[in-house]
Short mmCIF file of C-alpha atoms in Angstrom, two decimals:
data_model
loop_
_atom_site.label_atom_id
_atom_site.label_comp_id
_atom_site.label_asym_id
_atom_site.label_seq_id
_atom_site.Cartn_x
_atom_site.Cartn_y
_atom_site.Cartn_z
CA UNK A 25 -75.22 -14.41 31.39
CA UNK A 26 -71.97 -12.77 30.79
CA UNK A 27 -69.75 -12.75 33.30
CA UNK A 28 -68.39 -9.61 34.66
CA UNK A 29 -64.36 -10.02 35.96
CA UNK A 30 -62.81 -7.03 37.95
CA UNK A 31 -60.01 -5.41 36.75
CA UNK A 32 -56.63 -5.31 39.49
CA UNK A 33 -54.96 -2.04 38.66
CA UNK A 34 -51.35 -2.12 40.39
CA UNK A 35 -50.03 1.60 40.77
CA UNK A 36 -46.05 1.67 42.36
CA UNK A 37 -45.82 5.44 43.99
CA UNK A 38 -42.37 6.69 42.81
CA UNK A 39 -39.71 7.01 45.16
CA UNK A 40 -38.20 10.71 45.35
CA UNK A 41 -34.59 11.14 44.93
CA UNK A 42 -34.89 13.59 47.92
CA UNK A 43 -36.46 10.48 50.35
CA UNK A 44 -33.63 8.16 48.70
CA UNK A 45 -31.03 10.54 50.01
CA UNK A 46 -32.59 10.86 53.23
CA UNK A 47 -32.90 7.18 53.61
CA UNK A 48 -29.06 6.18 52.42
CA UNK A 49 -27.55 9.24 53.62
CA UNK A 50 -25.13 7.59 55.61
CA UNK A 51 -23.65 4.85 53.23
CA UNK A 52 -21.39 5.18 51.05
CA UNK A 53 -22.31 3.96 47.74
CA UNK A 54 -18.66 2.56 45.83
CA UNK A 55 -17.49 -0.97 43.45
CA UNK A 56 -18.56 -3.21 46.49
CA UNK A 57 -21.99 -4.43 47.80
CA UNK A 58 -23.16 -2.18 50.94
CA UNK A 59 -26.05 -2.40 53.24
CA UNK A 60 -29.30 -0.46 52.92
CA UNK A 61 -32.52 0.48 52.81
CA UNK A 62 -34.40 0.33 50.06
CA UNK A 63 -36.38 3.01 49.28
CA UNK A 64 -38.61 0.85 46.88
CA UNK A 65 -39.48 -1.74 49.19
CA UNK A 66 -38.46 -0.58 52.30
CA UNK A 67 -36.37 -3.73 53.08
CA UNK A 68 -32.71 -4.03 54.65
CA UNK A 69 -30.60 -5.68 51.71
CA UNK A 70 -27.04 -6.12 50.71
CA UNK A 71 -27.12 -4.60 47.31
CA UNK A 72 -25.91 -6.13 44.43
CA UNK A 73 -23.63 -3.96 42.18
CA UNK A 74 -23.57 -4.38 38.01
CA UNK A 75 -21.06 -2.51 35.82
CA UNK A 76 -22.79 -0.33 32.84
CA UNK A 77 -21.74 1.65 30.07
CA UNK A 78 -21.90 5.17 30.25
CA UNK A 79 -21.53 8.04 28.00
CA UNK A 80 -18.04 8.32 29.88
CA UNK A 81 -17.19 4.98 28.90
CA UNK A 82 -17.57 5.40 25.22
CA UNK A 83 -16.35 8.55 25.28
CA UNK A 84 -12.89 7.69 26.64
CA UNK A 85 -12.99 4.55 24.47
CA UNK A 86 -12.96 7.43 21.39
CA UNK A 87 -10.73 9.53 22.52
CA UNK A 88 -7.67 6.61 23.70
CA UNK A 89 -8.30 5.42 20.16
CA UNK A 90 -7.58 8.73 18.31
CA UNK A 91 -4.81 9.40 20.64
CA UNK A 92 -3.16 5.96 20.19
CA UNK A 93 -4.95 4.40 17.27
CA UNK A 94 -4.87 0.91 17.03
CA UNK A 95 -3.14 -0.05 20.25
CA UNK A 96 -5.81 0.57 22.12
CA UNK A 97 -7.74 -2.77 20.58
CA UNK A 98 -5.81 -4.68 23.47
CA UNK A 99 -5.60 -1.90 25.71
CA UNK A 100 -9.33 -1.03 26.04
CA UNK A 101 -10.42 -4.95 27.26
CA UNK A 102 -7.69 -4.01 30.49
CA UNK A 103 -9.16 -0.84 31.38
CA UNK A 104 -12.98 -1.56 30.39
CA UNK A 105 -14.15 -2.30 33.95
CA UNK A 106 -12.13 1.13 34.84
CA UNK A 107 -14.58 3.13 33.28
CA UNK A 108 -17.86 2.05 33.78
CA UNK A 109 -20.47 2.86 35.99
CA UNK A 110 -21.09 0.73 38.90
CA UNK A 111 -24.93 0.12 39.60
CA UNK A 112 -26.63 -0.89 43.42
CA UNK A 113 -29.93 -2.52 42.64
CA UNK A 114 -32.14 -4.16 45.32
CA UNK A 115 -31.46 -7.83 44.96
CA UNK A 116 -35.74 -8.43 46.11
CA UNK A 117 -37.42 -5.95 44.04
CA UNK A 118 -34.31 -5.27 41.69
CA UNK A 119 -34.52 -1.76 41.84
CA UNK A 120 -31.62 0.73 40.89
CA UNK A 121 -31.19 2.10 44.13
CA UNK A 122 -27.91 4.41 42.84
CA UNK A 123 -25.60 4.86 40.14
CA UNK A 124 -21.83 5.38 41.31
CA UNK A 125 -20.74 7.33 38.22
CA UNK A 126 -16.60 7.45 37.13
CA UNK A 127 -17.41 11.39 36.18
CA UNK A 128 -20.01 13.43 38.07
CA UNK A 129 -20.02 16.57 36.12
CA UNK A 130 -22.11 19.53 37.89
CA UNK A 131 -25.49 20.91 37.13
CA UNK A 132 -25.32 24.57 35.03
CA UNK A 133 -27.90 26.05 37.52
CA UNK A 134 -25.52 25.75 40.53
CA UNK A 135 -23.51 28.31 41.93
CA UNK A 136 -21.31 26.37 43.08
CA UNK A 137 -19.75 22.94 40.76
CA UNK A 138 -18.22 20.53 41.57
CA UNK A 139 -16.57 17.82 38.91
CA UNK A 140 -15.53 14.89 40.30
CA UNK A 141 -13.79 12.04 39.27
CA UNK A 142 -13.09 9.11 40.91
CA UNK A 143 -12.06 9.97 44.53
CA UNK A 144 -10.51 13.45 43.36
CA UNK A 145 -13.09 16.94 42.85
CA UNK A 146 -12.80 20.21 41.73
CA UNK A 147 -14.87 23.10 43.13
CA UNK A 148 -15.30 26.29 41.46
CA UNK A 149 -17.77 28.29 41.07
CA UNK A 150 -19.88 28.88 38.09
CA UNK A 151 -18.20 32.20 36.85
CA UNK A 152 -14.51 30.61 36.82
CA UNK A 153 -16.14 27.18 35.18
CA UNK A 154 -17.89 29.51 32.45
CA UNK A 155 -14.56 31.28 31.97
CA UNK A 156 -11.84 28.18 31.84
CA UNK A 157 -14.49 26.75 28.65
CA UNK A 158 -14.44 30.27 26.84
CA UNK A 159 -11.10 29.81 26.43
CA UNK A 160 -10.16 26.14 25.55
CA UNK A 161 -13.05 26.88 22.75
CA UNK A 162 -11.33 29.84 21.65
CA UNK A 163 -7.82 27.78 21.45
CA UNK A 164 -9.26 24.65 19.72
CA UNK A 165 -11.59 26.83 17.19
CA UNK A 166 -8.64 28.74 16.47
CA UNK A 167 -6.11 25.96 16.25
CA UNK A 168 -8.55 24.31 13.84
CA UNK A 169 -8.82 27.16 11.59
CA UNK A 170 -5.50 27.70 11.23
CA UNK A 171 -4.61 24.33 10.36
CA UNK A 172 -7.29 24.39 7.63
CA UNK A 173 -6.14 27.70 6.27
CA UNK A 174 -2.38 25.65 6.40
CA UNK A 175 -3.88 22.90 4.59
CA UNK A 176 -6.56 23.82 2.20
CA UNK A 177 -5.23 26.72 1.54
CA UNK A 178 -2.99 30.47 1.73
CA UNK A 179 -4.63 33.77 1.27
CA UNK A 180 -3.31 35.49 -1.58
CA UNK A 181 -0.13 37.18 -1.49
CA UNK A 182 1.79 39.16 -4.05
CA UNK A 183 4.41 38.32 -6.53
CA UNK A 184 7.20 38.55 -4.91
CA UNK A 185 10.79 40.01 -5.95
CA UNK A 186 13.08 37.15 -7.63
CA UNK A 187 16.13 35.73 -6.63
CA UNK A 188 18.58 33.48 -8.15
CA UNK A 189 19.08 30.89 -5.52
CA UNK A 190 19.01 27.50 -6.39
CA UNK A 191 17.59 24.48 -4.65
CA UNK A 192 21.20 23.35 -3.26
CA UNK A 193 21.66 26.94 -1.92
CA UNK A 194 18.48 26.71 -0.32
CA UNK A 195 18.73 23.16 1.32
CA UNK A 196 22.03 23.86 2.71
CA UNK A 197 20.78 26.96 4.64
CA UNK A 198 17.62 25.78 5.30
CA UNK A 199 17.11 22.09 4.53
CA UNK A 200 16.39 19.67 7.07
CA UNK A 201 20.11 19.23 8.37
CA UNK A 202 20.23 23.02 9.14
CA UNK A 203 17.25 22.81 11.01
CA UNK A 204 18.20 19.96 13.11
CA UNK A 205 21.68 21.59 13.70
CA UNK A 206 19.92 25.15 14.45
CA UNK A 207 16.52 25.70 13.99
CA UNK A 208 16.33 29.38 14.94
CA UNK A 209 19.75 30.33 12.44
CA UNK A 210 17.45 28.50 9.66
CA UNK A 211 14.17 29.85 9.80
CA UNK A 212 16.14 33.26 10.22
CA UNK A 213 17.69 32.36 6.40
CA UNK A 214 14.41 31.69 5.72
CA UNK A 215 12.69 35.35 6.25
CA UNK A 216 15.83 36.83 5.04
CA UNK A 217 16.71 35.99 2.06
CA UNK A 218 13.47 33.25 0.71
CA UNK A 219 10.50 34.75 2.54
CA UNK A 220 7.99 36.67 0.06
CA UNK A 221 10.60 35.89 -3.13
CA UNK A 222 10.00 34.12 -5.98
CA UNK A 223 12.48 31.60 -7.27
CA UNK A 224 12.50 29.18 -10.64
CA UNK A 225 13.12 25.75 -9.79
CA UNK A 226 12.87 22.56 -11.53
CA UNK A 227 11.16 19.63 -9.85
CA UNK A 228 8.83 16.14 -10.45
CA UNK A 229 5.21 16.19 -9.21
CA UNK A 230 3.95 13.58 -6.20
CA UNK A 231 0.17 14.81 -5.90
CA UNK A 232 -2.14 17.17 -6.42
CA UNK A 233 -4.75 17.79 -3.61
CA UNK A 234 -8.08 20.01 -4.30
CA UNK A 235 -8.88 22.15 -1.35
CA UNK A 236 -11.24 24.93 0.08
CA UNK A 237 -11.65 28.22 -0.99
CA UNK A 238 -10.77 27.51 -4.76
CA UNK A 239 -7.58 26.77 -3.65
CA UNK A 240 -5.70 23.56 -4.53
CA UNK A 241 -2.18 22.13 -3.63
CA UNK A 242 0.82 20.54 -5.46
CA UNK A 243 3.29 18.51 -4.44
CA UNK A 244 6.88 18.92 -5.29
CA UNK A 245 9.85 16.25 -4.81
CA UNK A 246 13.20 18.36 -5.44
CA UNK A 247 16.49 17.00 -6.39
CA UNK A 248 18.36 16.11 -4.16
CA UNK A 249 15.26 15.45 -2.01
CA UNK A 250 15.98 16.70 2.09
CA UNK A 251 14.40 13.29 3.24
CA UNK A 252 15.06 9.74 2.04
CA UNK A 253 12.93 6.90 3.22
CA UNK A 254 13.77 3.07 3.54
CA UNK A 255 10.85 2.19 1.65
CA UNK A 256 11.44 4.26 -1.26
CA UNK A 257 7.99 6.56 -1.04
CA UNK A 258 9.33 10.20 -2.15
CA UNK A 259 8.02 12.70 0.60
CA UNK A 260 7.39 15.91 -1.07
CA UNK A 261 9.91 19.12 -0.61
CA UNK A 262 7.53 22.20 -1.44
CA UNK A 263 3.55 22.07 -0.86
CA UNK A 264 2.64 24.96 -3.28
CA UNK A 265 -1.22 26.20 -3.96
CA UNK A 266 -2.43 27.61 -7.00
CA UNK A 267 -5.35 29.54 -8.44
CA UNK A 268 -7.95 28.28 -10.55
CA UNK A 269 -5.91 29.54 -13.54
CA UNK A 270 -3.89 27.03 -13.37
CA UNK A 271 -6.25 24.05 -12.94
CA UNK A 272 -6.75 23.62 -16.62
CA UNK A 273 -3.18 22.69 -17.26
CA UNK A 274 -2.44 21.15 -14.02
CA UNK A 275 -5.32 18.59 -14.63
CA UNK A 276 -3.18 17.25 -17.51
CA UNK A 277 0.22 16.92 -15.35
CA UNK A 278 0.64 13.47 -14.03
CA UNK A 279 2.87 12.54 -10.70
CA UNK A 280 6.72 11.81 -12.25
CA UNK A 281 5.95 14.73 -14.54
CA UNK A 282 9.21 17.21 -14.71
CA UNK A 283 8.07 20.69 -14.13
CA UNK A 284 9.79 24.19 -14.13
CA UNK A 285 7.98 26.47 -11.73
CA UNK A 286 7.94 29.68 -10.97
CA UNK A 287 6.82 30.10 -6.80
CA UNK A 288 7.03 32.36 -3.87
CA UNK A 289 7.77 31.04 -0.96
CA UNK A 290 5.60 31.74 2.06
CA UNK A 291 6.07 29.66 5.23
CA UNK A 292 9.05 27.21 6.71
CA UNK A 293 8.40 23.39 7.19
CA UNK A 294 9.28 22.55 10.12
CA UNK A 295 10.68 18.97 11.17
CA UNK A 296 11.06 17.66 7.57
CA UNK A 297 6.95 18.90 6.64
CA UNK A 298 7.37 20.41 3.51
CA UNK A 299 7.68 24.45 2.63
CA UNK A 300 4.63 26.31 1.50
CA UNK A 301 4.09 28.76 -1.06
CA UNK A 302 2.28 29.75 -4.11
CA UNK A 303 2.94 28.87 -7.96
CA UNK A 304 2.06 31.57 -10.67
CA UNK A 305 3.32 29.20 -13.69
CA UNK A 306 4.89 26.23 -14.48
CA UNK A 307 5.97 24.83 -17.59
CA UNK A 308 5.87 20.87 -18.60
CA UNK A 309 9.43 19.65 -19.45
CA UNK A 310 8.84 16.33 -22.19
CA UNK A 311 12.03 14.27 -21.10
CA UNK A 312 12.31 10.51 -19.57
CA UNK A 313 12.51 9.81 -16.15
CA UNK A 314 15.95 9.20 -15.14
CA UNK A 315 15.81 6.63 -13.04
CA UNK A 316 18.84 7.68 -10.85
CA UNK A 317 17.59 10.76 -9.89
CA UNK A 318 14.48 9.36 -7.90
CA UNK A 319 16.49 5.61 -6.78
CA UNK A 320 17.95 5.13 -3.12
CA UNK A 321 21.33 4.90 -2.97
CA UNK A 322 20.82 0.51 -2.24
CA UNK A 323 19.06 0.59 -5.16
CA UNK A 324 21.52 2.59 -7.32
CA UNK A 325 24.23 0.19 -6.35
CA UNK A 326 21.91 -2.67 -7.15
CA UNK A 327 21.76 -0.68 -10.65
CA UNK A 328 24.86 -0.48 -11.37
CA UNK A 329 25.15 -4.50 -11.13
CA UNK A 330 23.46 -4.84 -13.87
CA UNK A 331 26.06 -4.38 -17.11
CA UNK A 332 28.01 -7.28 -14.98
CA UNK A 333 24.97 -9.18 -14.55
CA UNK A 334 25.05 -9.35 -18.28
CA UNK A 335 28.56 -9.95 -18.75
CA UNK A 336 28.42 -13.33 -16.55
CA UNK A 337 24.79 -14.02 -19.04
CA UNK A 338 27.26 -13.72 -21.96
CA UNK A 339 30.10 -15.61 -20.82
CA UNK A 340 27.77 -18.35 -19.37
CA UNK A 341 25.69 -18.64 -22.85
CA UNK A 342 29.48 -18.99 -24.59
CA UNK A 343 30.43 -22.00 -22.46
CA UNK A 344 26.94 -23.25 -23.25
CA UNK A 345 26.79 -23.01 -26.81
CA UNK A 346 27.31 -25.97 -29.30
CA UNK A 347 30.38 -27.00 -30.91
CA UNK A 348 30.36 -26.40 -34.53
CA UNK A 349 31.26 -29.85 -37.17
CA UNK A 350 34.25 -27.73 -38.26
CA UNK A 351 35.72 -27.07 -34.41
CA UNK A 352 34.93 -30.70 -33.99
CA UNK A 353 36.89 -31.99 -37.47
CA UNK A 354 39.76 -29.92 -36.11
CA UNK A 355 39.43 -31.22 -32.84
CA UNK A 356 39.52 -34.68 -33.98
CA UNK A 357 42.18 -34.19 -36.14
CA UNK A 358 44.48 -32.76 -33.59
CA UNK A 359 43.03 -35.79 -31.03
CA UNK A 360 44.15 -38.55 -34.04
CA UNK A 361 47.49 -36.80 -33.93
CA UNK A 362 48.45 -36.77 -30.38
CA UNK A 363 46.98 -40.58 -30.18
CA UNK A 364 49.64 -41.60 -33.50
CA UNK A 365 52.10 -39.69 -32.07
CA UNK A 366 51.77 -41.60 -28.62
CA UNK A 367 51.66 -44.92 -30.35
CA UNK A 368 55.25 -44.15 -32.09
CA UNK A 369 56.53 -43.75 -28.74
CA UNK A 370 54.94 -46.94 -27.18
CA UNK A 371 56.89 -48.76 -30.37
CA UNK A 372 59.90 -46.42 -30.09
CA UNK A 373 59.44 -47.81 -26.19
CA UNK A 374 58.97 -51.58 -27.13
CA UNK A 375 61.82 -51.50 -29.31
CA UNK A 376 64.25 -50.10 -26.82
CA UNK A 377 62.84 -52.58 -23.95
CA UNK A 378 64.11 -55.59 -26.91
CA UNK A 379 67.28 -54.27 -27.27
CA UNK A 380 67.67 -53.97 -23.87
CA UNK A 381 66.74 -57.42 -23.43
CA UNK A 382 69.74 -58.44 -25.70
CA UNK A 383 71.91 -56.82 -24.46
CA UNK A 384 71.36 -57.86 -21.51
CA UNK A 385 71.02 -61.80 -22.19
CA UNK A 386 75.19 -61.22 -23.67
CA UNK A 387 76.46 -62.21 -20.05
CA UNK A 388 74.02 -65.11 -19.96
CA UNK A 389 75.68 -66.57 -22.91
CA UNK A 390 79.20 -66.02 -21.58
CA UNK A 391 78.12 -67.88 -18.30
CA UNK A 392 77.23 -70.55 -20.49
CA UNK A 393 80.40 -70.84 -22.59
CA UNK A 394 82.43 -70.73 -19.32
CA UNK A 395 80.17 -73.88 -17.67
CA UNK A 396 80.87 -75.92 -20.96
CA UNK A 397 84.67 -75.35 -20.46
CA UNK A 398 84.49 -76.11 -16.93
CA UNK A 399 82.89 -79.49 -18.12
CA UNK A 400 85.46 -80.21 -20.77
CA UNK A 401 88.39 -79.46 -17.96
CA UNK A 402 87.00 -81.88 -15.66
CA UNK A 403 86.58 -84.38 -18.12
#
């Protein structure tokens, strides 16, 4: 006989949001246990409330990070708990019975929307909401575009008209100390007189960055540079973009290389970025480095300590070297001198002391004489 078991088939009815609402419509659902009904299991409970992760949560977790970078590592453990979700669940059937979200955004198919966050809401209507994104789209699409056309590269412009300025003419009008001192009177130089016009300079090569559009940038460090840094990193003067022309001979330039360019200039850096335009030649000038062009101004004074460096090397390598046998016959010679000539005056010395002696014994013999006559008187 085989024995026949019967199968229990459980079947929960699923609650309806609609019935939940109706149900809880009079508590208010925050961080804190509340009581209610369950809609699940139709028990009176205190609920018990759990912090989740949203998508809010890692959202603003991205978004303080680009913003602040990496000060937000002990930052984001402070304000964690601030930005999740707090959870009611039944603590009998443990049921989530509602979701207190930081960031309610509305529903698309409403009329009316209403965003809130936290205790605070904003109610407009579908038309305005539509609207307001349109336009921050527009503004970061376009902001991003330009930025890339900045970066990656200029459209092409025509050879412009050539002047004769030089780079000190140009850094004293418009260098970074004019701009600090008045920013409108030096981009105003700028259009005037470098906007759209080609000048020859002479400068050393940082980088060379491949961009979009078959353009590609090079970096140029000018002499005297219009920013010096503590730690010595040169920070490029002109960002100039070339044509695939030149990317033939540019591939064989190195950074230090000297170049003489020909360039017109195109757009003002602002705040100390550098000045954009775009290079039609450039020829390779084969001499050394000098050193004093690219040092800081601590480091050229260290520089210049060198020749006495090597002067005190010298001087101490003199007072260390060995005495030669001739310096030393001399030496004893002249020591065998001074030691005979101070043992004639020791004797010189002895033999005055002796004659001192005697004469100075004469009296004695007087007082002698004198005693023995004394003697004879008495007598």
């Amino acid at each position: 006989m085989v024995a026949q078991g019967k199968l229990i088939h459980f079947e929960v009815e699923p609650v309806k949001h609609s019935e939940e609402i109706e149900e809880n419509s009079n508590v208010k659902f925050e961080d804190i246990p509340v009581e209610c009904t369950c809609p699940f299991c139709k028990e009176d409970i205190v609920t018990q409330v759990e912090l989740e992760s949203s998508w809010f949560t890692y959202f603003a977790s991205v978004v303080l990070f680009l913003v602040i970078g990496w000060i937000s590592c002990p930052i984001l453990p402070l304000i964690w708990t601030l930005i999740q979700d707090s959870v009611h669940t039944c603590p009998r059937c443990l049921n989530k019975i509602f979701r207190n979200r930081r960031i309610k955004c509305p529903s698309i198919k409403s009329e009316i929307m209403t965003l809130k966050c936290g205790s605070c809401a904003v109610v407009l209507t579908r038309r305005y909401v539509i609207t307001i994104l349109l336009i921050f789209s527009t503004i970061i699409i376009l902001t991003t575009l330009r930025t890339l056309l900045k970066v990656y590269g200029l459209p092409d412009i025509e050879h412009g008209p050539p002047i004769d300025n030089t780079w000190m003419m140009f850094i004293e009008s418009c260098g970074v100390k004019s701009y600090l001192g008045n920013p409108i009177r030096a981009v105003r130089e700028f259009e005037d007189n470098y906007q759209y016009k080609t000048v020859s300079w002479t400068g050393r090569v940082i980088k060379v960055q491949e961009g979009f559009w078959k353009k590609h940038f090079i970096y140029i460090g000018m002499n005297p540079p219009q920013i010096v840094t503590n730690s010595g990193n040169p920070i490029p003067d002109l960002g100039l973009t070339f044509n695939e022309e030149l990317l033939s001979q540019i591939s064989k330039i190195k950074p230090g290389d000297l170049l003489d360019f020909n360039a017109t200039l195109v757009e003002f850096g602002k705040r100390g970025h550098p000045h954009f335009g775009q290079m039609w030649n450039f020829t390779k000038l084969d001499d050394e480095l000098n050193m004093m062009d690219v040092l800081l101004p601590k480091q050229k004074s260290l520089l210049l300590m060198i020749p006495l460096i090597e002067m005190m090397n010298q001087l101490s390598e003199q007072l260390s070297k060995p005495i030669n046998s001739d310096e030393q016959d001399r030496q004893s010679n002249t020591h065998d001198s001074v030691l005979n000539s101070n043992i004639q005056d020791v004797r010189e010395f002895d033999v005055g002391k002796r004659f001192h002696d005697e004469t100075y014994r004469l009296p004695e013999s007087s007082y002698s004489s004198m005693d023995e006559t004394e003697k004879s008187i008495d007598n």
